[in-house]
XYZ file of C-alpha atoms in Angstrom:
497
model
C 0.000 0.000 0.000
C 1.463 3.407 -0.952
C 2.474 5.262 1.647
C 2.334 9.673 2.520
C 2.969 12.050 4.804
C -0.233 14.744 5.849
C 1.080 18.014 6.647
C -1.476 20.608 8.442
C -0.046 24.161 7.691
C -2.124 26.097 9.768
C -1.502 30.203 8.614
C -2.681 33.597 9.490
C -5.234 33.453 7.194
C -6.015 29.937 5.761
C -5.898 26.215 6.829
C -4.038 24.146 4.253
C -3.721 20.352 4.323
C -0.716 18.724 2.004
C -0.061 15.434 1.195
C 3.311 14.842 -0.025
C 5.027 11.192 -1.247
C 8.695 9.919 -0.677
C 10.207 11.961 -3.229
C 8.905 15.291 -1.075
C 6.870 16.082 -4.008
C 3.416 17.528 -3.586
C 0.587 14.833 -3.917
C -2.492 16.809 -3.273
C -3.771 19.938 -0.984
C -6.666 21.730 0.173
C -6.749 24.653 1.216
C -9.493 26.898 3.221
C -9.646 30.229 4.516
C -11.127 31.650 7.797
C -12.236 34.963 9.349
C -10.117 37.634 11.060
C -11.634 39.216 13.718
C -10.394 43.018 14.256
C -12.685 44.193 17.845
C -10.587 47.482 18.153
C -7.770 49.338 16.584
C -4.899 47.111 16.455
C -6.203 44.093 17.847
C -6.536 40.940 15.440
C -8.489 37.528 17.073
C -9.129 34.263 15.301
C -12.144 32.340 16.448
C -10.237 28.642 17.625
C -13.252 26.684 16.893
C -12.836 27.893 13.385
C -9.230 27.479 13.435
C -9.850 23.616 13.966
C -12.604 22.717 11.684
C -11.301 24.376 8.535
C -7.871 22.328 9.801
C -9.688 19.401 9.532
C -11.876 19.870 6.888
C -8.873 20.725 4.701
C -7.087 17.256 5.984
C -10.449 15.241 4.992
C -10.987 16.964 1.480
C -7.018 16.118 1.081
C -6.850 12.796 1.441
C -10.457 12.110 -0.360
C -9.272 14.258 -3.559
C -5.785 12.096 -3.576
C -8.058 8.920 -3.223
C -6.461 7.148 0.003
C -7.560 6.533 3.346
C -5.957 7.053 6.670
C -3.955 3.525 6.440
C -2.266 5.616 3.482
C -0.782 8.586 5.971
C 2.641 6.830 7.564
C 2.494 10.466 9.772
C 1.162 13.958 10.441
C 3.478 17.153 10.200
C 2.028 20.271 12.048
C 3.529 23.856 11.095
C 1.585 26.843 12.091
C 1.538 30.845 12.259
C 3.757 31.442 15.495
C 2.676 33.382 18.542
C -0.879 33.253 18.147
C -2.420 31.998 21.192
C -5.118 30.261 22.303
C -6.201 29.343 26.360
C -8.584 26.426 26.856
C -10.645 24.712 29.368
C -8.162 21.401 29.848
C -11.352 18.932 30.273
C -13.551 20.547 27.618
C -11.595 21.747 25.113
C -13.428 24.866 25.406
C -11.705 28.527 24.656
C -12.341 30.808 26.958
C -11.058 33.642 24.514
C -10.682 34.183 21.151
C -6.921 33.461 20.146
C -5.023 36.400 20.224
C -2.750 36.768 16.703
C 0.508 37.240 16.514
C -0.191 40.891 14.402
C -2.183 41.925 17.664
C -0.908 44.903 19.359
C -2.951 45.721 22.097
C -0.308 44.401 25.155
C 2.220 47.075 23.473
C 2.298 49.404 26.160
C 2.896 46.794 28.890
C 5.727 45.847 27.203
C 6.963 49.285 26.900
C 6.537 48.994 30.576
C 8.775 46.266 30.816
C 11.395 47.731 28.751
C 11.370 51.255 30.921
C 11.946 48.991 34.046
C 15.046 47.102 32.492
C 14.071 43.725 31.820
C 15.171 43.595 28.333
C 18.407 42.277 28.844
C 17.339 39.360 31.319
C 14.574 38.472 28.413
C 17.091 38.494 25.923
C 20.028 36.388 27.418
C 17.176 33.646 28.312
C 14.771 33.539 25.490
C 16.587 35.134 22.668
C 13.954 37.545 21.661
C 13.544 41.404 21.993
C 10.582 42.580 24.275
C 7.458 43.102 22.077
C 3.492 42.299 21.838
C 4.392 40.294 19.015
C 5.257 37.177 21.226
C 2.780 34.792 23.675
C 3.661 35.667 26.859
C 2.019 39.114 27.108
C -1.156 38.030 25.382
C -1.305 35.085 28.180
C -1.487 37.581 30.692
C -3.963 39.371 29.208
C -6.225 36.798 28.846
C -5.588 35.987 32.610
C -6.081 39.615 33.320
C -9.488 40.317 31.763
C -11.590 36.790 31.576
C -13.032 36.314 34.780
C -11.426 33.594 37.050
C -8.721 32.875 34.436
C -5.733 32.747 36.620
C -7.091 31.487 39.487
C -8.170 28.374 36.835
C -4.990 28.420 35.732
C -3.434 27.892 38.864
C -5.596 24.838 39.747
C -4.485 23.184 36.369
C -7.725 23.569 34.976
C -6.542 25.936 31.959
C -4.313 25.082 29.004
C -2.093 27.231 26.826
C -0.893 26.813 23.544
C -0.172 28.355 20.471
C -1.863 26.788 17.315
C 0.367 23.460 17.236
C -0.441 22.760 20.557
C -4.114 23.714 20.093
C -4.573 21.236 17.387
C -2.973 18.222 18.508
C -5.044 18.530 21.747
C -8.529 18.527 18.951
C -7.021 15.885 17.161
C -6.013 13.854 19.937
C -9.184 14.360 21.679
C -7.739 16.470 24.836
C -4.849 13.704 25.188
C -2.242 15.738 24.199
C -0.911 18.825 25.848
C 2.516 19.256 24.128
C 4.433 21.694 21.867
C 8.024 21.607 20.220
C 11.098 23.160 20.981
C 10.808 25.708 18.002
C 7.203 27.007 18.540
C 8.089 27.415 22.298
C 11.122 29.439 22.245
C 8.556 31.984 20.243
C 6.324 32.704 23.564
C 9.019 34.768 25.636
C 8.413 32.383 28.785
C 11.165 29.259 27.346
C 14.822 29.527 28.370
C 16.050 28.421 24.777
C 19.585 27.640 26.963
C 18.383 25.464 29.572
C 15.949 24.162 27.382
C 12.526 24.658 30.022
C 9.750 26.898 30.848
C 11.845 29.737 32.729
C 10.147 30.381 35.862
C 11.538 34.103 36.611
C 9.810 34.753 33.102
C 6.428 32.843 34.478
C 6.376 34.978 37.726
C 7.057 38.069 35.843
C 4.475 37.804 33.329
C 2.150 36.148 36.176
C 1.529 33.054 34.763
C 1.017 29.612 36.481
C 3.164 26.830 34.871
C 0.218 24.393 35.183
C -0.909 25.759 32.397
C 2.213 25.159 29.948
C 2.205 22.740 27.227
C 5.214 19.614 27.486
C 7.881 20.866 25.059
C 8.766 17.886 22.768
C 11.459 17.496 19.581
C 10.239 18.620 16.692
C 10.802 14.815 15.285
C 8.978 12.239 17.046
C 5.868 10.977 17.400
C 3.538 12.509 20.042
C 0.523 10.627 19.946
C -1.882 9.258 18.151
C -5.051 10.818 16.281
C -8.408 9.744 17.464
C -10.230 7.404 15.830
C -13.198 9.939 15.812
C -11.087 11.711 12.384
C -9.599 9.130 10.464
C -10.853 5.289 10.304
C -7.247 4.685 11.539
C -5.026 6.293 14.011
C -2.265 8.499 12.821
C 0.979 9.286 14.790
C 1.503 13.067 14.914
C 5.316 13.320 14.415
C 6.941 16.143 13.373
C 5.970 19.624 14.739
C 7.516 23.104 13.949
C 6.915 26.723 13.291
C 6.026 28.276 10.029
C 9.552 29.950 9.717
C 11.555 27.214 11.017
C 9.640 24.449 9.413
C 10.794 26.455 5.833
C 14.730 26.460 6.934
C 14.341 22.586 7.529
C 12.085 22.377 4.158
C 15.204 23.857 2.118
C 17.645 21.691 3.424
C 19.737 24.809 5.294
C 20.847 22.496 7.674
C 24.601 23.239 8.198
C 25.781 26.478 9.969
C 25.679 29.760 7.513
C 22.825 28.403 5.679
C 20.100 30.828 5.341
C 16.961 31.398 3.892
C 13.826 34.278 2.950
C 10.709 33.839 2.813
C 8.802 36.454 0.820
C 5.277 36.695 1.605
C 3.717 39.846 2.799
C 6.632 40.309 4.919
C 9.988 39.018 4.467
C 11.313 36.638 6.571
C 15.011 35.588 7.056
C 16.269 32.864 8.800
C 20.251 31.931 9.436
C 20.685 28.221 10.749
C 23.765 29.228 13.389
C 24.141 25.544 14.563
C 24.530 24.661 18.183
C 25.571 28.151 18.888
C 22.685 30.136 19.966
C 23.969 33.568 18.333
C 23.975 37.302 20.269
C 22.290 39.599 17.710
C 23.839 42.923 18.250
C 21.686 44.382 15.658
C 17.987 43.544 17.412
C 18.012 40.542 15.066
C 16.066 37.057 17.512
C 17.586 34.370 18.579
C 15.252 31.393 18.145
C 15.629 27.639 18.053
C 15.093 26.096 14.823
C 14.605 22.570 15.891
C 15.621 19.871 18.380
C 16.424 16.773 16.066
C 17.937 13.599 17.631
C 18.381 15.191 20.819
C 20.592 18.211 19.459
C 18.782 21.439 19.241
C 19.892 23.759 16.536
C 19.512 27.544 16.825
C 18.952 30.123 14.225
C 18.984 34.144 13.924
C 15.962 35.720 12.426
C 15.031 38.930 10.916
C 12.025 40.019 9.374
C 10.980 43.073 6.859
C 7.098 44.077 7.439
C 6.460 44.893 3.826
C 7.764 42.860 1.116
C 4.789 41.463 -0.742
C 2.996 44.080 0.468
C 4.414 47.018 -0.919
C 3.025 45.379 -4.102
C -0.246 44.855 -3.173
C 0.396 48.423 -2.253
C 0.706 49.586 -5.730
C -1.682 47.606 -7.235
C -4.800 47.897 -4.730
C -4.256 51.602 -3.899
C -2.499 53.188 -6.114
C -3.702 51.519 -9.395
C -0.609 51.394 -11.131
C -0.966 47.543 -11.313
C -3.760 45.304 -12.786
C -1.953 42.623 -10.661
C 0.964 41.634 -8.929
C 2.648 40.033 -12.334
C 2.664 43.197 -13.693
C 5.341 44.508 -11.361
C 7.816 42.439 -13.423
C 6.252 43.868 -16.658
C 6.703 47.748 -15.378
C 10.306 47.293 -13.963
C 11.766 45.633 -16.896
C 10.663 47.932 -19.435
C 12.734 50.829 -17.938
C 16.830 50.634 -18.372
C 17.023 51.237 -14.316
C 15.258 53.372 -11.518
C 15.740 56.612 -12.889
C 16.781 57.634 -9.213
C 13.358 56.428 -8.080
C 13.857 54.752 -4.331
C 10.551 54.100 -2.435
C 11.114 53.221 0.969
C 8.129 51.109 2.234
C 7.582 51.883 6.135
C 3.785 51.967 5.974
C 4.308 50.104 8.892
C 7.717 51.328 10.382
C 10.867 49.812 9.836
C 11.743 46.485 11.456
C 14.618 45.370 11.664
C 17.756 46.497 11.621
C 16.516 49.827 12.096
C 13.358 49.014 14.561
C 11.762 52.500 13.937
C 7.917 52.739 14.048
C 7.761 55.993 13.738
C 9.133 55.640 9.967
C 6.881 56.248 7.383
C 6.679 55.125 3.608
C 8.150 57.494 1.611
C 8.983 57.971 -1.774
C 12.491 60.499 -3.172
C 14.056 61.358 -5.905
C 10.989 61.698 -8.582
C 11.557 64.412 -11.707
C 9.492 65.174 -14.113
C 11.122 62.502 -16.194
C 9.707 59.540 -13.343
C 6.876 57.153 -14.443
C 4.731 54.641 -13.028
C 7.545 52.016 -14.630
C 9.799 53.703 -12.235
C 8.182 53.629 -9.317
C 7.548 49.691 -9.663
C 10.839 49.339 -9.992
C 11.774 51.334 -7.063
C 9.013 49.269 -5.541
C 10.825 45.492 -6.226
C 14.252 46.691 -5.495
C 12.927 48.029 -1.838
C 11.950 44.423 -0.990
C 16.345 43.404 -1.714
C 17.406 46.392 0.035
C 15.620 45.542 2.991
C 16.350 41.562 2.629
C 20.184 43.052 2.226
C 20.319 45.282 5.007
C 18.630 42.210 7.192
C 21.576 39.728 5.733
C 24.457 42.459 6.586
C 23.418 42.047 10.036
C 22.959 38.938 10.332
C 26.933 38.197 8.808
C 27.973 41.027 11.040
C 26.766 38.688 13.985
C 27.380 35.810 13.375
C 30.911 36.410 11.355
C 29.653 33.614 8.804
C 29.972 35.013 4.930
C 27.744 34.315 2.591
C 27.606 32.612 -0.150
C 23.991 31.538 -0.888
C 19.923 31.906 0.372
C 17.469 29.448 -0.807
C 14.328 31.410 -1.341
C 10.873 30.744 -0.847
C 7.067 32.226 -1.183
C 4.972 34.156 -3.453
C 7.223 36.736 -4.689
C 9.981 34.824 -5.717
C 7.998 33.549 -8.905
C 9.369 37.253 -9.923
C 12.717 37.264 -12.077
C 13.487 40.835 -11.854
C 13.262 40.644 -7.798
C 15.140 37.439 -7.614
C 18.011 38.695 -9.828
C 17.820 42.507 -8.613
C 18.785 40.538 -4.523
C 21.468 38.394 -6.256
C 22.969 41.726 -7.482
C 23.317 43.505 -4.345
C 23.834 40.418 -2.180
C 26.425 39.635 -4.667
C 25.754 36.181 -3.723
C 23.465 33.015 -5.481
C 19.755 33.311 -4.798
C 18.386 29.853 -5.327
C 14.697 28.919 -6.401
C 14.141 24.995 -5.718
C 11.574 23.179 -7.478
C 9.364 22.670 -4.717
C 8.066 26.064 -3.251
C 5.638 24.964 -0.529
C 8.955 24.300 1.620
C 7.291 25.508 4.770
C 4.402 22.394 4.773
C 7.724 20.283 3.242
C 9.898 20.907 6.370
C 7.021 19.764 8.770
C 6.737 16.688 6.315
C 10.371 15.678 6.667
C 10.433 16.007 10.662
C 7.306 13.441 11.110
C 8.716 11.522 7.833
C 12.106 10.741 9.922
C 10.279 9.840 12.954
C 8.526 6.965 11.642
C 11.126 6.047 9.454
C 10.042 6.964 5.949
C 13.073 8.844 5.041
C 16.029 7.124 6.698
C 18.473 10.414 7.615
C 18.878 14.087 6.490
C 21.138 12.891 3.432
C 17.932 11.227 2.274
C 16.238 14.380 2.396
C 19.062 16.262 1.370
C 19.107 14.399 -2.229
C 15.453 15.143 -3.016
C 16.190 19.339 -2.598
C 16.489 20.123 -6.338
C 17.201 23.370 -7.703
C 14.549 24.997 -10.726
C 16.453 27.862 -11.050
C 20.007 30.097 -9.950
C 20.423 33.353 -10.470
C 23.905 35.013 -9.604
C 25.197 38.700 -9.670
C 25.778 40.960 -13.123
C 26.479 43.782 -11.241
C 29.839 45.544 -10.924
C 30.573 46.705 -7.147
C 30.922 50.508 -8.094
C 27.196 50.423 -9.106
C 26.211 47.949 -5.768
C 27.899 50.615 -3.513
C 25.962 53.770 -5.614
C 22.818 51.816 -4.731
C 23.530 51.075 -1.361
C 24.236 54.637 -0.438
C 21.209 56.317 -1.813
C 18.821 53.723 -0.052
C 20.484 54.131 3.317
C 19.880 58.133 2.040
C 16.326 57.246 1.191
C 15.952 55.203 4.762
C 17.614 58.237 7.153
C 15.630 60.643 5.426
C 11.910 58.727 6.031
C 12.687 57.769 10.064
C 11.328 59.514 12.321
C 8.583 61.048 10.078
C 5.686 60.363 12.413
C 7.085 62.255 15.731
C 5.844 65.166 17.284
């Protein structure tokens, strides 16, 4: 009987269900979408009922459209959006909140809070993360702070947390299973990613009672089993990671140096650092990428909020674009940017230059500047910031670089893909499989049941579909460089009093 691996690749926005064969190729998906819930300014909620049935619904209509049964799946792979959390009842399975997203803001000024009273440095030498809203443990609180009862719940073991792994492997285990990985935990701001447990200074800081933290697993082995209430058979759930780290184990980055982007709406870069867990002195996280045969390896992250985005931007409202292909089109038909640099902090800058008060901005337009220029401004923004993200993450790690693997929506775009070669002056490299994030959670339960033997198994089905390498001379690479990092001084600050 032919054998696959299921994958459940739970996002921001969708539930997608992939079923992938032994030569990591794709088999068959589904894919659903689900509602975002904005109550105030700034806030974003998912309901986590809804967040489970269009998981499952997805995994059904996957497996019926491929035409096999559960006795086909060998294992389940979970990756999910990271952060988001969810509290439950621990004998009902019942939220007693929305889950709060990681987007959501609203636990901003406690952590400013934290910041003014010092803590930042203790939070960073133990979890490996810089104090924001964007990570579990000050959403926790505020659950426990504003639903009735919560903590005192909590504190009698009655209340789970999780984020969205953790969450649905407790649904599809029928409450069994109260368990995360290693990866997915060292996102919430409460898990020494050193000592490798739930930190307890962190717990009693944020006020939150450890009865209510998941086990912290591997990200390959199996966990449990699914519940015969799903699938006809049961199914061992065993390989678990988060969106970002499930893609740097889905392109194969696994030596030290290796690195990765993911361009979505955001950019996301990710720098597999080995055993070392390496000091970011340029606000870049520390992060664990995944625990594998009792080694945990580490990674440095850095992440651009508008990459994608900047042209949906142009296309939605502006007009400039019919769609997002058209970018390509625009950019190409010019001979270069005509001094055009667009600098896209709708959102403020992330990192290296963590400014929100940085707004999108626009310099260097004549008379002579068109529409074509400005979409090519537009693309090269998205490898200036990926560039200025890899400096720093050389600069701390003292690893050079010599290639990124590249992932997502945007990198179907030529232009883009050979514009970041250029000023990385380095190989970008588009594999043949894109959906590596789902891929990487199918390799870590794939080697836990023994349906790929090792790494060096996995490591001869990554296949490249195309390379694309630098044509640029240095004197031109250094003229760009300087008039972004112009473009980029001259938009911070913008929104200050």
């Amino acid at each position: 009987m032919s054998q696959y691996i299921l994958t459940l690749d739970q996002g921001t926005t969708s539930s997608r269900a992939i079923i992938f064969n032994q030569k990591g190729q794709v088999v068959e998906m589904a894919q659903q979408e689900f509602r975002q819930i904005y109550p105030k300014p700034s806030w974003v909620e998912h309901d986590p009922k809804e967040i489970w049935s269009t998981q499952a619904a997805v995994a059904a209509t996957a497996i019926t459209k491929a035409g096999i049964n559960g006795k086909n799946i060998a294992a389940i792979g979970i990756t999910n959006q990271r952060e988001t959390t969810v509290v439950w009842e621990r004998d009902t399975g019942k939220p007693i909140y929305n889950a709060i997203v990681w987007q959501d803001r609203r636990t901003a000024d406690f952590c400013n809070k934290l910041k003014a009273e010092g803590h930042a440095k203790m939070i960073q030498e133990k979890t490996g993360l810089v104090i924001d809203a964007y990570f579990s443990a000050s959403k926790i609180k505020w659950i426990l702070d504003h639903v009735d009862g919560a903590r005192e719940k909590a504190r009698q073991g009655k209340l789970c947390f999780g984020t969205v792994d953790t969450w649905l492997m407790a649904k599809f285990t029928n409450l069994r299973l109260h368990a995360t990985d290693a990866s997915n935990a060292s996102r919430t701001m409460l898990y020494n990613i050193h000592s490798n447990q739930w930190d307890d200074d962190l717990l009693k800081l944020f006020d939150i009672p450890k009865e209510m933290m998941p086990e912290v697993k591997s990200s390959s082995e199996v966990y449990s089993q699914t519940a015969t209430t799903l699938f006809a058979t049961k199914i061992p759930i065993a390989g678990v990671a988060g969106d970002q780290q499930a893609a740097l184990f889905g392109q194969m980055c696994t030596e030290p140096g290796m690195l990765k982007t993911t361009y979505g709406t955001g950019c996301f870069m990710m720098m597999n650092t080995g055993d070392i867990p390496a000091v970011s002195n340029n606000n870049l996280l520390t992060t664990i990428a995944w625990q594998l045969n009792g080694k945990t390896t580490y990674a440095l992250e850095g992440s651009v909020f508008m990459g994608g985005a900047v042209i949906q931007w142009l296309r939605d409202e502006l007009g400039i674009l019919q769609n997002a292909a058209d970018s390509e089109r625009l950019a190409l038909s010019v001979a270069d940017n005509g001094g055009v640099y667009l600098v896209p902090a709708m959102a403020g800058l992330g990192a290296p230059h963590w400014d929100q008060s940085a707004r999108g901005s626009i310099f260097g337009l004549t008379r002579g500047s068109s529409k074509a220029h400005i979409a090519r401004a537009a693309l090269e923004s998205i490898a200036y910031q990926v560039v200025d993200i890899v400096n720093s993450q050389i600069s701390d790690t003292d690893i050079p670089l010599t290639e990124m693997r590249v992932d997502g929506g945007a990198v179907a775009n030529n232009f883009l893909m050979q514009f970041q070669a250029d000023m990385l002056n380095a190989k970008v490299i588009r594999p043949q499989v894109l959906e590596t994030t789902a891929l990487g959670a199918a390799y870590l339960a794939g080697l836990a049941v023994g349906y790929w033997s090792d790494v060096n198994e996995l490591k001869s089905l990554w296949s490249v579909e195309k390379e694309f390498t630098s044509s640029l001379n240095n004197e031109l690479r250094t003229q760009y460089t300087n008039y972004w990092h112009k473009a980029v001084t001259r938009a911070k600050g913008w929104s200050e009093e």
